[in-house]
Amino acid sequence: MFTIDLTLKTTPVPLSVQRKSAEAAEATYQEITKAMRTGSAQLLELTCDHQPEKKIGVLSDQISAVMISQKSGAAGGGRVPGFFAVAE
C-alpha cells in the first residue's frame, strides 16, 4: 500500500490517501503536483483505496507539500515521516 500525504499551508496535520499500486500512487502524485504548478486554485477531490468512503477535497493553492511513502507490513502502525524545512 502506498500513502500520499498532503501538507496544507495552514494545517499542521497532513491529509493522506492510500493507493494499492505504485503506478496509481505516482499518477495521483503527478495530478497533485500539476495542480500545484498552475498557480490558480483548483479543487482536487481525492478518494482512498484502503477506505473507499474516505474523501478529501482540497484547493490546490493551499497545498505546500506532497509526499509518497510505502507502507510495509513489518513496520506496524507507526507514522510516516513528516515534512521538514532545512534553513541554511
Coordinates of C-alpha atoms in Angstrom, one line a residue, residues 1-3 15-20 46-56 71 79:
M1 CA 0.0 0.0 0.0
F2 CA 1.3 3.5 -0.9
T3 CA 0.3 6.6 1.1
L15 CA -4.0 14.7 5.0
S16 CA -3.5 11.3 3.4
V17 CA -5.0 8.9 0.9
Q18 CA -3.7 5.4 0.0
R19 CA -3.2 3.7 -3.3
K20 CA -2.8 0.0 -3.9
L46 CA -9.2 12.5 -3.8
T47 CA -10.5 9.2 -2.5
C48 CA -8.7 6.4 -0.6
D49 CA -8.2 2.9 -2.0
H50 CA -7.9 1.5 1.5
Q51 CA -11.0 3.3 2.9
P52 CA -13.3 4.0 -0.1
E53 CA -15.7 6.1 2.0
K54 CA -12.8 8.5 2.8
K55 CA -12.9 11.5 0.5
I56 CA -10.8 14.7 0.6
K71 CA 3.7 1.2 4.0
R79 CA 3.6 7.3 11.5

